[in-house]
Amino acid sequence: MTINLTPTQILAAVGAVVVLLWVWRASARRAKAAAGAARAGARLLSLTGRVLLMAGAIVGVQWVVITHRGDVTLLLVVLGLPALFAAYTLTKALTITTQDSPRSRGDRR
């Protein structure tokens, strides 16, 4: 039993294999991109939850200290300490830093 294939049939078979490989690689890339986006979304949601939880804790402590007036120093500490942390974080986030160093011969751009 011999198989007789014309050059057109061989070319069509090779083309079909190439198209199948191309579709497979494209779907794998799409799946990888979707998984990366899902991870990024989960990280953002987790960060948002932690930020809201800490903000609630800070507001709760501040509320207790303000409503039960006592020591003025304690009031200033409870209000000032979170403000210092917020100012540090905002300053660091909004400050543009660059690292200008001379390039050596082997550095890539």
PDB file of C-alpha atoms in Angstrom:
ATOM      1  CA  MET A   1       0.000   0.000   0.000  1.00  0.00           C
ATOM      2  CA  THR A   2       1.648   3.165  -1.173  1.00  0.00           C
ATOM      3  CA  ILE A   3       0.528   6.690  -0.516  1.00  0.00           C
ATOM      4  CA  ASN A   4       0.658   8.935  -3.516  1.00  0.00           C
ATOM      5  CA  LEU A   5       0.452  12.598  -2.605  1.00  0.00           C
ATOM      6  CA  THR A   6       0.701  15.449  -4.996  1.00  0.00           C
ATOM      7  CA  PRO A   7       2.878  18.468  -4.155  1.00  0.00           C
ATOM      8  CA  THR A   8      -0.318  20.482  -3.683  1.00  0.00           C
ATOM      9  CA  GLN A   9      -1.616  18.031  -1.078  1.00  0.00           C
ATOM     10  CA  ILE A  10       1.718  18.055   0.791  1.00  0.00           C
ATOM     11  CA  LEU A  11       1.774  21.866   0.741  1.00  0.00           C
ATOM     12  CA  ALA A  12      -1.825  21.961   2.006  1.00  0.00           C
ATOM     13  CA  ALA A  13      -0.981  19.549   4.849  1.00  0.00           C
ATOM     14  CA  VAL A  14       2.091  21.580   5.869  1.00  0.00           C
ATOM     15  CA  GLY A  15      -0.001  24.764   5.735  1.00  0.00           C
ATOM     16  CA  ALA A  16      -2.678  23.181   7.942  1.00  0.00           C
ATOM     17  CA  VAL A  17      -0.054  22.143  10.502  1.00  0.00           C
ATOM     18  CA  VAL A  18       1.436  25.653  10.514  1.00  0.00           C
ATOM     19  CA  VAL A  19      -2.007  27.218  10.997  1.00  0.00           C
ATOM     20  CA  LEU A  20      -2.778  24.805  13.859  1.00  0.00           C
ATOM     21  CA  LEU A  21       0.519  25.643  15.566  1.00  0.00           C
ATOM     22  CA  TRP A  22      -0.110  29.365  15.098  1.00  0.00           C
ATOM     23  CA  VAL A  23      -3.616  29.122  16.603  1.00  0.00           C
ATOM     24  CA  TRP A  24      -2.297  27.058  19.513  1.00  0.00           C
ATOM     25  CA  ARG A  25       0.457  29.578  20.323  1.00  0.00           C
ATOM     26  CA  ALA A  26      -1.950  32.516  20.032  1.00  0.00           C
ATOM     27  CA  SER A  27      -4.428  30.889  22.407  1.00  0.00           C
ATOM     28  CA  ALA A  28      -1.629  30.104  24.874  1.00  0.00           C
ATOM     29  CA  ARG A  29      -0.528  33.754  24.806  1.00  0.00           C
ATOM     30  CA  ARG A  30      -4.088  34.940  25.340  1.00  0.00           C
ATOM     31  CA  ALA A  31      -4.521  32.554  28.260  1.00  0.00           C
ATOM     32  CA  LYS A  32      -1.255  33.738  29.810  1.00  0.00           C
ATOM     33  CA  ALA A  33      -2.287  37.388  29.429  1.00  0.00           C
ATOM     34  CA  ALA A  34      -5.696  36.688  30.982  1.00  0.00           C
ATOM     35  CA  ALA A  35      -4.075  34.906  33.932  1.00  0.00           C
ATOM     36  CA  GLY A  36      -1.710  37.833  34.447  1.00  0.00           C
ATOM     37  CA  ALA A  37      -4.602  40.295  34.380  1.00  0.00           C
ATOM     38  CA  ALA A  38      -6.519  38.202  36.906  1.00  0.00           C
ATOM     39  CA  ARG A  39      -3.508  38.129  39.236  1.00  0.00           C
ATOM     40  CA  ALA A  40      -3.065  41.899  38.917  1.00  0.00           C
ATOM     41  CA  GLY A  41      -6.747  42.426  39.693  1.00  0.00           C
ATOM     42  CA  ALA A  42      -6.546  40.181  42.740  1.00  0.00           C
ATOM     43  CA  ARG A  43      -3.465  42.023  44.000  1.00  0.00           C
ATOM     44  CA  LEU A  44      -5.232  45.370  43.572  1.00  0.00           C
ATOM     45  CA  LEU A  45      -8.312  44.104  45.406  1.00  0.00           C
ATOM     46  CA  SER A  46      -6.160  42.701  48.206  1.00  0.00           C
ATOM     47  CA  LEU A  47      -4.261  45.989  48.514  1.00  0.00           C
ATOM     48  CA  THR A  48      -7.513  47.955  48.542  1.00  0.00           C
ATOM     49  CA  GLY A  49      -8.885  45.769  51.319  1.00  0.00           C
ATOM     50  CA  ARG A  50      -5.771  46.191  53.445  1.00  0.00           C
ATOM     51  CA  VAL A  51      -5.767  49.960  52.917  1.00  0.00           C
ATOM     52  CA  LEU A  52      -9.420  50.222  53.919  1.00  0.00           C
ATOM     53  CA  LEU A  53      -8.883  48.026  56.985  1.00  0.00           C
ATOM     54  CA  MET A  54      -5.928  50.104  58.182  1.00  0.00           C
ATOM     55  CA  ALA A  55      -7.786  53.357  57.504  1.00  0.00           C
ATOM     56  CA  GLY A  56     -10.709  52.057  59.558  1.00  0.00           C
ATOM     57  CA  ALA A  57      -8.402  51.115  62.420  1.00  0.00           C
ATOM     58  CA  ILE A  58      -6.733  54.541  62.405  1.00  0.00           C
ATOM     59  CA  VAL A  59     -10.072  56.356  62.280  1.00  0.00           C
ATOM     60  CA  GLY A  60     -11.404  54.162  65.102  1.00  0.00           C
ATOM     61  CA  VAL A  61      -8.471  54.950  67.393  1.00  0.00           C
ATOM     62  CA  GLN A  62      -8.685  58.638  66.548  1.00  0.00           C
ATOM     63  CA  TRP A  63     -12.429  58.663  67.234  1.00  0.00           C
ATOM     64  CA  VAL A  64     -11.967  57.038  70.645  1.00  0.00           C
ATOM     65  CA  VAL A  65      -9.252  59.510  71.649  1.00  0.00           C
ATOM     66  CA  ILE A  66     -11.182  62.555  70.395  1.00  0.00           C
ATOM     67  CA  THR A  67     -14.499  61.588  72.022  1.00  0.00           C
ATOM     68  CA  HIS A  68     -12.889  60.751  75.379  1.00  0.00           C
ATOM     69  CA  ARG A  69     -10.939  63.957  75.756  1.00  0.00           C
ATOM     70  CA  GLY A  70      -8.118  63.629  78.148  1.00  0.00           C
ATOM     71  CA  ASP A  71      -4.492  64.352  77.476  1.00  0.00           C
ATOM     72  CA  VAL A  72      -3.676  66.934  74.784  1.00  0.00           C
ATOM     73  CA  THR A  73      -0.366  65.204  74.039  1.00  0.00           C
ATOM     74  CA  LEU A  74      -2.174  61.929  73.330  1.00  0.00           C
ATOM     75  CA  LEU A  75      -4.554  63.761  71.009  1.00  0.00           C
ATOM     76  CA  LEU A  76      -1.661  65.320  69.081  1.00  0.00           C
ATOM     77  CA  VAL A  77       0.125  61.973  68.786  1.00  0.00           C
ATOM     78  CA  VAL A  78      -3.004  60.159  67.598  1.00  0.00           C
ATOM     79  CA  LEU A  79      -3.700  62.815  64.974  1.00  0.00           C
ATOM     80  CA  GLY A  80      -0.107  63.603  63.999  1.00  0.00           C
ATOM     81  CA  LEU A  81       1.422  60.130  63.634  1.00  0.00           C
ATOM     82  CA  PRO A  82      -0.897  58.966  60.832  1.00  0.00           C
ATOM     83  CA  ALA A  83      -0.415  62.330  59.148  1.00  0.00           C
ATOM     84  CA  LEU A  84       3.359  61.805  59.186  1.00  0.00           C
ATOM     85  CA  PHE A  85       3.027  58.346  57.632  1.00  0.00           C
ATOM     86  CA  ALA A  86       0.647  59.679  54.976  1.00  0.00           C
ATOM     87  CA  ALA A  87       2.930  62.603  54.179  1.00  0.00           C
ATOM     88  CA  TYR A  88       5.952  60.309  53.873  1.00  0.00           C
ATOM     89  CA  THR A  89       4.088  57.902  51.584  1.00  0.00           C
ATOM     90  CA  LEU A  90       2.707  60.661  49.360  1.00  0.00           C
ATOM     91  CA  THR A  91       6.060  62.426  49.155  1.00  0.00           C
ATOM     92  CA  LYS A  92       7.815  59.203  48.200  1.00  0.00           C
ATOM     93  CA  ALA A  93       5.140  58.340  45.621  1.00  0.00           C
ATOM     94  CA  LEU A  94       5.141  61.782  44.028  1.00  0.00           C
ATOM     95  CA  THR A  95       8.901  62.331  43.993  1.00  0.00           C
ATOM     96  CA  ILE A  96      10.576  61.553  40.703  1.00  0.00           C
ATOM     97  CA  THR A  97      13.940  59.940  41.183  1.00  0.00           C
ATOM     98  CA  THR A  98      16.427  59.192  38.461  1.00  0.00           C
ATOM     99  CA  GLN A  99      19.654  57.339  38.512  1.00  0.00           C
ATOM    100  CA  ASP A 100      22.063  59.126  36.227  1.00  0.00           C
ATOM    101  CA  SER A 101      25.226  57.101  36.082  1.00  0.00           C
ATOM    102  CA  PRO A 102      27.809  56.937  33.339  1.00  0.00           C
ATOM    103  CA  ARG A 103      27.386  53.938  31.097  1.00  0.00           C
ATOM    104  CA  SER A 104      30.148  51.463  30.710  1.00  0.00           C
ATOM    105  CA  ARG A 105      30.849  49.683  27.437  1.00  0.00           C
ATOM    106  CA  GLY A 106      28.838  46.553  28.292  1.00  0.00           C
ATOM    107  CA  ASP A 107      25.622  48.292  29.399  1.00  0.00           C
ATOM    108  CA  ARG A 108      22.495  47.813  27.373  1.00  0.00           C
ATOM    109  CA  ARG A 109      19.905  50.442  26.737  1.00  0.00           C
TER     110      ARG A 109
END
